[in-house]
Amino acid sequence: MIKTYTHKNIGTCSKRVDITYDTDNHKIIDVKFLYGCPGNTKGIEKLCQNRTLEEVRDALKGVVCGNKNTSCPNELSKGIDDILENL
């Protein structure tokens, strides 16, 4: 089944990230950030397509931006954690 989960980002320029995924094979179909650095968020969105939730989460968890203790990629990994906890 195809589902979309919205994660509200905290501490980043982007306000939220929408993650569309397949519950059967855990593949990410689409990722869309609201706001944030356009080039970076578009790059992240493209790199996530057709990868598993677990693969993307593991690659992005812990990434920081400047002197912040989080980043858009890290917030995406938190959203994926939320999804995986409820599958």
PDB file of N, CA and C in Angstrom:
ATOM      1  N   MET A   1       0.845  -1.172   0.000  1.00  0.00           N
ATOM      2  CA  MET A   1       0.000   0.000   0.000  1.00  0.00           C
ATOM      3  C   MET A   1       0.897   1.244   0.000  1.00  0.00           C
ATOM      4  N   ILE A   2       0.493   2.252  -0.728  1.00  0.00           N
ATOM      5  CA  ILE A   2       1.231   3.515  -0.802  1.00  0.00           C
ATOM      6  C   ILE A   2       0.686   4.464   0.266  1.00  0.00           C
ATOM      7  N   LYS A   3       1.595   5.034   1.052  1.00  0.00           N
ATOM      8  CA  LYS A   3       1.212   5.988   2.093  1.00  0.00           C
ATOM      9  C   LYS A   3       2.131   7.202   2.037  1.00  0.00           C
ATOM     10  N   THR A   4       1.649   8.316   2.574  1.00  0.00           N
ATOM     11  CA  THR A   4       2.470   9.517   2.725  1.00  0.00           C
ATOM     12  C   THR A   4       2.458   9.918   4.187  1.00  0.00           C
ATOM     13  N   TYR A   5       3.652  10.176   4.701  1.00  0.00           N
ATOM     14  CA  TYR A   5       3.815  10.621   6.086  1.00  0.00           C
ATOM     15  C   TYR A   5       4.419  12.021   6.061  1.00  0.00           C
ATOM     16  N   THR A   6       3.900  12.911   6.889  1.00  0.00           N
ATOM     17  CA  THR A   6       4.434  14.267   6.998  1.00  0.00           C
ATOM     18  C   THR A   6       5.146  14.417   8.331  1.00  0.00           C
ATOM     19  N   HIS A   7       6.432  14.770   8.259  1.00  0.00           N
ATOM     20  CA  HIS A   7       7.234  15.016   9.463  1.00  0.00           C
ATOM     21  C   HIS A   7       7.449  16.517   9.599  1.00  0.00           C
ATOM     22  N   LYS A   8       7.120  17.055  10.757  1.00  0.00           N
ATOM     23  CA  LYS A   8       7.343  18.478  11.034  1.00  0.00           C
ATOM     24  C   LYS A   8       8.785  18.653  11.510  1.00  0.00           C
ATOM     25  N   ASN A   9       9.576  19.366  10.727  1.00  0.00           N
ATOM     26  CA  ASN A   9      10.992  19.559  11.045  1.00  0.00           C
ATOM     27  C   ASN A   9      11.168  20.574  12.168  1.00  0.00           C
ATOM     28  N   ILE A  10      12.169  20.333  12.997  1.00  0.00           N
ATOM     29  CA  ILE A  10      12.496  21.226  14.107  1.00  0.00           C
ATOM     30  C   ILE A  10      13.961  21.624  13.972  1.00  0.00           C
ATOM     31  N   GLY A  11      14.237  22.929  14.004  1.00  0.00           N
ATOM     32  CA  GLY A  11      15.611  23.410  13.996  1.00  0.00           C
ATOM     33  C   GLY A  11      16.252  23.518  12.625  1.00  0.00           C
ATOM     34  N   THR A  12      15.441  23.475  11.568  1.00  0.00           N
ATOM     35  CA  THR A  12      15.985  23.583  10.211  1.00  0.00           C
ATOM     36  C   THR A  12      15.249  24.668   9.428  1.00  0.00           C
ATOM     37  N   CYS A  13      15.820  25.049   8.302  1.00  0.00           N
ATOM     38  CA  CYS A  13      15.172  26.035   7.424  1.00  0.00           C
ATOM     39  C   CYS A  13      13.914  25.458   6.785  1.00  0.00           C
ATOM     40  N   SER A  14      13.931  24.158   6.496  1.00  0.00           N
ATOM     41  CA  SER A  14      12.722  23.528   5.954  1.00  0.00           C
ATOM     42  C   SER A  14      11.744  23.292   7.102  1.00  0.00           C
ATOM     43  N   LYS A  15      10.474  23.467   6.820  1.00  0.00           N
ATOM     44  CA  LYS A  15       9.446  23.372   7.864  1.00  0.00           C
ATOM     45  C   LYS A  15       8.889  21.968   8.020  1.00  0.00           C
ATOM     46  N   ARG A  16       8.883  21.204   6.911  1.00  0.00           N
ATOM     47  CA  ARG A  16       8.368  19.838   6.979  1.00  0.00           C
ATOM     48  C   ARG A  16       8.908  19.048   5.801  1.00  0.00           C
ATOM     49  N   VAL A  17       8.751  17.732   5.899  1.00  0.00           N
ATOM     50  CA  VAL A  17       9.110  16.848   4.794  1.00  0.00           C
ATOM     51  C   VAL A  17       7.994  15.811   4.648  1.00  0.00           C
ATOM     52  N   ASP A  18       7.512  15.643   3.416  1.00  0.00           N
ATOM     53  CA  ASP A  18       6.495  14.644   3.096  1.00  0.00           C
ATOM     54  C   ASP A  18       7.193  13.444   2.469  1.00  0.00           C
ATOM     55  N   ILE A  19       6.958  12.267   3.041  1.00  0.00           N
ATOM     56  CA  ILE A  19       7.615  11.042   2.594  1.00  0.00           C
ATOM     57  C   ILE A  19       6.543  10.087   2.070  1.00  0.00           C
ATOM     58  N   THR A  20       6.587   9.781   0.778  1.00  0.00           N
ATOM     59  CA  THR A  20       5.654   8.824   0.179  1.00  0.00           C
ATOM     60  C   THR A  20       6.407   7.514  -0.013  1.00  0.00           C
ATOM     61  N   TYR A  21       5.818   6.414   0.469  1.00  0.00           N
ATOM     62  CA  TYR A  21       6.520   5.137   0.497  1.00  0.00           C
ATOM     63  C   TYR A  21       5.540   3.981   0.305  1.00  0.00           C
ATOM     64  N   ASP A  22       6.096   2.816  -0.012  1.00  0.00           N
ATOM     65  CA  ASP A  22       5.322   1.593  -0.187  1.00  0.00           C
ATOM     66  C   ASP A  22       5.476   0.756   1.081  1.00  0.00           C
ATOM     67  N   THR A  23       4.369   0.442   1.737  1.00  0.00           N
ATOM     68  CA  THR A  23       4.429  -0.315   2.993  1.00  0.00           C
ATOM     69  C   THR A  23       4.858  -1.761   2.768  1.00  0.00           C
ATOM     70  N   ASP A  24       4.699  -2.270   1.566  1.00  0.00           N
ATOM     71  CA  ASP A  24       5.036  -3.671   1.295  1.00  0.00           C
ATOM     72  C   ASP A  24       6.542  -3.900   1.172  1.00  0.00           C
ATOM     73  N   ASN A  25       7.228  -3.053   0.424  1.00  0.00           N
ATOM     74  CA  ASN A  25       8.663  -3.269   0.200  1.00  0.00           C
ATOM     75  C   ASN A  25       9.542  -2.196   0.844  1.00  0.00           C
ATOM     76  N   HIS A  26       8.922  -1.263   1.562  1.00  0.00           N
ATOM     77  CA  HIS A  26       9.624  -0.177   2.272  1.00  0.00           C
ATOM     78  C   HIS A  26      10.371   0.775   1.342  1.00  0.00           C
ATOM     79  N   LYS A  27      10.042   0.780   0.058  1.00  0.00           N
ATOM     80  CA  LYS A  27      10.713   1.679  -0.893  1.00  0.00           C
ATOM     81  C   LYS A  27      10.111   3.077  -0.831  1.00  0.00           C
ATOM     82  N   ILE A  28      10.988   4.071  -0.887  1.00  0.00           N
ATOM     83  CA  ILE A  28      10.551   5.461  -0.937  1.00  0.00           C
ATOM     84  C   ILE A  28      10.192   5.790  -2.381  1.00  0.00           C
ATOM     85  N   ILE A  29       9.016   6.346  -2.553  1.00  0.00           N
ATOM     86  CA  ILE A  29       8.542   6.737  -3.882  1.00  0.00           C
ATOM     87  C   ILE A  29       8.863   8.204  -4.141  1.00  0.00           C
ATOM     88  N   ASP A  30       8.673   9.031  -3.108  1.00  0.00           N
ATOM     89  CA  ASP A  30       8.887  10.466  -3.280  1.00  0.00           C
ATOM     90  C   ASP A  30       9.164  11.111  -1.931  1.00  0.00           C
ATOM     91  N   VAL A  31       9.970  12.155  -1.948  1.00  0.00           N
ATOM     92  CA  VAL A  31      10.251  12.984  -0.773  1.00  0.00           C
ATOM     93  C   VAL A  31      10.127  14.430  -1.217  1.00  0.00           C
ATOM     94  N   LYS A  32       9.422  15.235  -0.437  1.00  0.00           N
ATOM     95  CA  LYS A  32       9.274  16.664  -0.744  1.00  0.00           C
ATOM     96  C   LYS A  32       9.469  17.480   0.527  1.00  0.00           C
ATOM     97  N   PHE A  33      10.426  18.402   0.485  1.00  0.00           N
ATOM     98  CA  PHE A  33      10.654  19.331   1.587  1.00  0.00           C
ATOM     99  C   PHE A  33       9.868  20.609   1.342  1.00  0.00           C
ATOM    100  N   LEU A  34       9.361  21.207   2.407  1.00  0.00           N
ATOM    101  CA  LEU A  34       8.745  22.529   2.335  1.00  0.00           C
ATOM    102  C   LEU A  34       9.780  23.524   2.831  1.00  0.00           C
ATOM    103  N   TYR A  35      10.220  24.393   1.954  1.00  0.00           N
ATOM    104  CA  TYR A  35      11.281  25.373   2.200  1.00  0.00           C
ATOM    105  C   TYR A  35      12.632  24.681   2.338  1.00  0.00           C
ATOM    106  N   GLY A  36      13.627  25.377   2.823  1.00  0.00           N
ATOM    107  CA  GLY A  36      14.981  24.854   2.891  1.00  0.00           C
ATOM    108  C   GLY A  36      15.791  25.322   1.695  1.00  0.00           C
ATOM    109  N   CYS A  37      17.050  24.940   1.634  1.00  0.00           N
ATOM    110  CA  CYS A  37      17.941  25.305   0.526  1.00  0.00           C
ATOM    111  C   CYS A  37      17.529  24.509  -0.709  1.00  0.00           C
ATOM    112  N   PRO A  38      17.027  25.173  -1.752  1.00  0.00           N
ATOM    113  CA  PRO A  38      16.437  24.459  -2.892  1.00  0.00           C
ATOM    114  C   PRO A  38      17.348  23.414  -3.535  1.00  0.00           C
ATOM    115  N   GLY A  39      18.584  23.752  -3.785  1.00  0.00           N
ATOM    116  CA  GLY A  39      19.479  22.792  -4.432  1.00  0.00           C
ATOM    117  C   GLY A  39      19.713  21.564  -3.572  1.00  0.00           C
ATOM    118  N   ASN A  40      19.945  21.787  -2.291  1.00  0.00           N
ATOM    119  CA  ASN A  40      20.204  20.666  -1.389  1.00  0.00           C
ATOM    120  C   ASN A  40      18.976  19.790  -1.194  1.00  0.00           C
ATOM    121  N   THR A  41      17.824  20.410  -0.958  1.00  0.00           N
ATOM    122  CA  THR A  41      16.630  19.597  -0.718  1.00  0.00           C
ATOM    123  C   THR A  41      16.208  18.840  -1.978  1.00  0.00           C
ATOM    124  N   LYS A  42      16.337  19.451  -3.147  1.00  0.00           N
ATOM    125  CA  LYS A  42      16.007  18.744  -4.389  1.00  0.00           C
ATOM    126  C   LYS A  42      16.959  17.576  -4.614  1.00  0.00           C
ATOM    127  N   GLY A  43      18.228  17.769  -4.280  1.00  0.00           N
ATOM    128  CA  GLY A  43      19.198  16.682  -4.401  1.00  0.00           C
ATOM    129  C   GLY A  43      18.865  15.525  -3.482  1.00  0.00           C
ATOM    130  N   ILE A  44      18.518  15.832  -2.246  1.00  0.00           N
ATOM    131  CA  ILE A  44      18.131  14.795  -1.289  1.00  0.00           C
ATOM    132  C   ILE A  44      16.897  14.053  -1.801  1.00  0.00           C
ATOM    133  N   GLU A  45      15.921  14.812  -2.295  1.00  0.00           N
ATOM    134  CA  GLU A  45      14.684  14.203  -2.801  1.00  0.00           C
ATOM    135  C   GLU A  45      14.979  13.188  -3.903  1.00  0.00           C
ATOM    136  N   LYS A  46      15.841  13.548  -4.845  1.00  0.00           N
ATOM    137  CA  LYS A  46      16.171  12.643  -5.958  1.00  0.00           C
ATOM    138  C   LYS A  46      16.947  11.421  -5.481  1.00  0.00           C
ATOM    139  N   LEU A  47      17.871  11.616  -4.552  1.00  0.00           N
ATOM    140  CA  LEU A  47      18.677  10.497  -4.065  1.00  0.00           C
ATOM    141  C   LEU A  47      17.861   9.476  -3.280  1.00  0.00           C
ATOM    142  N   CYS A  48      16.745   9.897  -2.711  1.00  0.00           N
ATOM    143  CA  CYS A  48      15.914   9.001  -1.896  1.00  0.00           C
ATOM    144  C   CYS A  48      15.019   8.093  -2.728  1.00  0.00           C
ATOM    145  N   GLN A  49      14.688   8.493  -3.928  1.00  0.00           N
ATOM    146  CA  GLN A  49      13.737   7.731  -4.744  1.00  0.00           C
ATOM    147  C   GLN A  49      14.235   6.316  -5.011  1.00  0.00           C
ATOM    148  N   ASN A  50      13.327   5.351  -4.827  1.00  0.00           N
ATOM    149  CA  ASN A  50      13.577   3.923  -5.064  1.00  0.00           C
ATOM    150  C   ASN A  50      14.574   3.292  -4.103  1.00  0.00           C
ATOM    151  N   ARG A  51      14.877   3.962  -3.018  1.00  0.00           N
ATOM    152  CA  ARG A  51      15.713   3.369  -1.974  1.00  0.00           C
ATOM    153  C   ARG A  51      14.803   2.974  -0.816  1.00  0.00           C
ATOM    154  N   THR A  52      15.272   2.060   0.018  1.00  0.00           N
ATOM    155  CA  THR A  52      14.441   1.642   1.146  1.00  0.00           C
ATOM    156  C   THR A  52      14.483   2.684   2.256  1.00  0.00           C
ATOM    157  N   LEU A  53      13.442   2.663   3.059  1.00  0.00           N
ATOM    158  CA  LEU A  53      13.379   3.558   4.217  1.00  0.00           C
ATOM    159  C   LEU A  53      14.605   3.368   5.100  1.00  0.00           C
ATOM    160  N   GLU A  54      14.968   2.111   5.332  1.00  0.00           N
ATOM    161  CA  GLU A  54      16.097   1.805   6.210  1.00  0.00           C
ATOM    162  C   GLU A  54      17.414   2.327   5.642  1.00  0.00           C
ATOM    163  N   GLU A  55      17.610   2.157   4.349  1.00  0.00           N
ATOM    164  CA  GLU A  55      18.843   2.606   3.691  1.00  0.00           C
ATOM    165  C   GLU A  55      19.010   4.122   3.813  1.00  0.00           C
ATOM    166  N   VAL A  56      17.941   4.858   3.550  1.00  0.00           N
ATOM    167  CA  VAL A  56      18.004   6.321   3.614  1.00  0.00           C
ATOM    168  C   VAL A  56      18.186   6.782   5.051  1.00  0.00           C
ATOM    169  N   ARG A  57      17.433   6.189   5.975  1.00  0.00           N
ATOM    170  CA  ARG A  57      17.568   6.569   7.386  1.00  0.00           C
ATOM    171  C   ARG A  57      19.007   6.386   7.866  1.00  0.00           C
ATOM    172  N   ASP A  58      19.577   5.223   7.582  1.00  0.00           N
ATOM    173  CA  ASP A  58      20.929   4.930   8.054  1.00  0.00           C
ATOM    174  C   ASP A  58      21.970   5.865   7.443  1.00  0.00           C
ATOM    175  N   ALA A  59      21.767   6.272   6.196  1.00  0.00           N
ATOM    176  CA  ALA A  59      22.720   7.160   5.521  1.00  0.00           C
ATOM    177  C   ALA A  59      22.648   8.590   6.047  1.00  0.00           C
ATOM    178  N   LEU A  60      21.464   9.041   6.463  1.00  0.00           N
ATOM    179  CA  LEU A  60      21.274  10.457   6.798  1.00  0.00           C
ATOM    180  C   LEU A  60      21.247  10.767   8.287  1.00  0.00           C
ATOM    181  N   LYS A  61      21.066   9.750   9.114  1.00  0.00           N
ATOM    182  CA  LYS A  61      20.968   9.964  10.557  1.00  0.00           C
ATOM    183  C   LYS A  61      22.246  10.600  11.099  1.00  0.00           C
ATOM    184  N   GLY A  62      22.088  11.688  11.849  1.00  0.00           N
ATOM    185  CA  GLY A  62      23.219  12.332  12.503  1.00  0.00           C
ATOM    186  C   GLY A  62      23.895  13.435  11.708  1.00  0.00           C
ATOM    187  N   VAL A  63      23.457  13.678  10.477  1.00  0.00           N
ATOM    188  CA  VAL A  63      24.037  14.761   9.674  1.00  0.00           C
ATOM    189  C   VAL A  63      23.632  16.097  10.299  1.00  0.00           C
ATOM    190  N   VAL A  64      24.598  17.001  10.454  1.00  0.00           N
ATOM    191  CA  VAL A  64      24.304  18.326  11.014  1.00  0.00           C
ATOM    192  C   VAL A  64      24.567  19.401   9.966  1.00  0.00           C
ATOM    193  N   CYS A  65      23.975  20.568  10.190  1.00  0.00           N
ATOM    194  CA  CYS A  65      24.121  21.700   9.278  1.00  0.00           C
ATOM    195  C   CYS A  65      24.736  22.864  10.054  1.00  0.00           C
ATOM    196  N   GLY A  66      25.942  23.248   9.665  1.00  0.00           N
ATOM    197  CA  GLY A  66      26.600  24.364  10.349  1.00  0.00           C
ATOM    198  C   GLY A  66      26.743  24.089  11.836  1.00  0.00           C
ATOM    199  N   ASN A  67      26.341  25.063  12.654  1.00  0.00           N
ATOM    200  CA  ASN A  67      26.465  24.892  14.104  1.00  0.00           C
ATOM    201  C   ASN A  67      25.179  24.359  14.740  1.00  0.00           C
ATOM    202  N   LYS A  68      24.226  23.935  13.920  1.00  0.00           N
ATOM    203  CA  LYS A  68      22.981  23.337  14.424  1.00  0.00           C
ATOM    204  C   LYS A  68      23.251  21.884  14.812  1.00  0.00           C
ATOM    205  N   ASN A  69      22.398  21.338  15.668  1.00  0.00           N
ATOM    206  CA  ASN A  69      22.574  19.933  16.028  1.00  0.00           C
ATOM    207  C   ASN A  69      21.677  19.012  15.194  1.00  0.00           C
ATOM    208  N   THR A  70      21.141  19.534  14.097  1.00  0.00           N
ATOM    209  CA  THR A  70      20.329  18.756  13.163  1.00  0.00           C
ATOM    210  C   THR A  70      20.496  19.334  11.764  1.00  0.00           C
ATOM    211  N   SER A  71      19.754  18.794  10.808  1.00  0.00           N
ATOM    212  CA  SER A  71      19.807  19.244   9.410  1.00  0.00           C
ATOM    213  C   SER A  71      18.563  18.722   8.709  1.00  0.00           C
ATOM    214  N   CYS A  72      18.353  19.159   7.487  1.00  0.00           N
ATOM    215  CA  CYS A  72      17.230  18.626   6.703  1.00  0.00           C
ATOM    216  C   CYS A  72      17.363  17.110   6.514  1.00  0.00           C
ATOM    217  N   PRO A  73      18.558  16.591   6.161  1.00  0.00           N
ATOM    218  CA  PRO A  73      18.684  15.140   6.043  1.00  0.00           C
ATOM    219  C   PRO A  73      18.421  14.416   7.367  1.00  0.00           C
ATOM    220  N   ASN A  74      18.908  14.972   8.469  1.00  0.00           N
ATOM    221  CA  ASN A  74      18.684  14.344   9.769  1.00  0.00           C
ATOM    222  C   ASN A  74      17.206  14.355  10.138  1.00  0.00           C
ATOM    223  N   GLU A  75      16.507  15.439   9.829  1.00  0.00           N
ATOM    224  CA  GLU A  75      15.067  15.499  10.104  1.00  0.00           C
ATOM    225  C   GLU A  75      14.317  14.474   9.250  1.00  0.00           C
ATOM    226  N   LEU A  76      14.758  14.264   8.018  1.00  0.00           N
ATOM    227  CA  LEU A  76      14.173  13.219   7.182  1.00  0.00           C
ATOM    228  C   LEU A  76      14.363  11.858   7.844  1.00  0.00           C
ATOM    229  N   SER A  77      15.546  11.601   8.380  1.00  0.00           N
ATOM    230  CA  SER A  77      15.791  10.313   9.049  1.00  0.00           C
ATOM    231  C   SER A  77      14.881  10.146  10.265  1.00  0.00           C
ATOM    232  N   LYS A  78      14.586  11.239  10.971  1.00  0.00           N
ATOM    233  CA  LYS A  78      13.658  11.167  12.110  1.00  0.00           C
ATOM    234  C   LYS A  78      12.247  10.831  11.643  1.00  0.00           C
ATOM    235  N   GLY A  79      11.838  11.413  10.531  1.00  0.00           N
ATOM    236  CA  GLY A  79      10.536  11.080   9.962  1.00  0.00           C
ATOM    237  C   GLY A  79      10.456   9.613   9.570  1.00  0.00           C
ATOM    238  N   ILE A  80      11.534   9.104   9.000  1.00  0.00           N
ATOM    239  CA  ILE A  80      11.574   7.689   8.621  1.00  0.00           C
ATOM    240  C   ILE A  80      11.512   6.813   9.865  1.00  0.00           C
ATOM    241  N   ASP A  81      12.197   7.204  10.943  1.00  0.00           N
ATOM    242  CA  ASP A  81      12.089   6.464  12.209  1.00  0.00           C
ATOM    243  C   ASP A  81      10.634   6.371  12.650  1.00  0.00           C
ATOM    244  N   ASP A  82       9.908   7.483  12.556  1.00  0.00           N
ATOM    245  CA  ASP A  82       8.485   7.494  12.925  1.00  0.00           C
ATOM    246  C   ASP A  82       7.698   6.498  12.074  1.00  0.00           C
ATOM    247  N   ILE A  83       7.975   6.479  10.780  1.00  0.00           N
ATOM    248  CA  ILE A  83       7.283   5.544   9.879  1.00  0.00           C
ATOM    249  C   ILE A  83       7.570   4.106  10.289  1.00  0.00           C
ATOM    250  N   LEU A  84       8.855   3.787  10.476  1.00  0.00           N
ATOM    251  CA  LEU A  84       9.244   2.409  10.774  1.00  0.00           C
ATOM    252  C   LEU A  84       8.688   1.928  12.108  1.00  0.00           C
ATOM    253  N   GLU A  85       8.541   2.827  13.064  1.00  0.00           N
ATOM    254  CA  GLU A  85       7.965   2.453  14.362  1.00  0.00           C
ATOM    255  C   GLU A  85       6.507   2.038  14.233  1.00  0.00           C
ATOM    256  N   ASN A  86       5.835   2.507  13.189  1.00  0.00           N
ATOM    257  CA  ASN A  86       4.407   2.237  13.023  1.00  0.00           C
ATOM    258  C   ASN A  86       4.075   1.257  11.902  1.00  0.00           C
ATOM    259  N   LEU A  87       5.093   0.647  11.296  1.00  0.00           N
ATOM    260  CA  LEU A  87       4.820  -0.343  10.234  1.00  0.00           C
ATOM    261  C   LEU A  87       4.481  -1.693  10.846  1.00  0.00           C
TER     262      LEU A  87
END
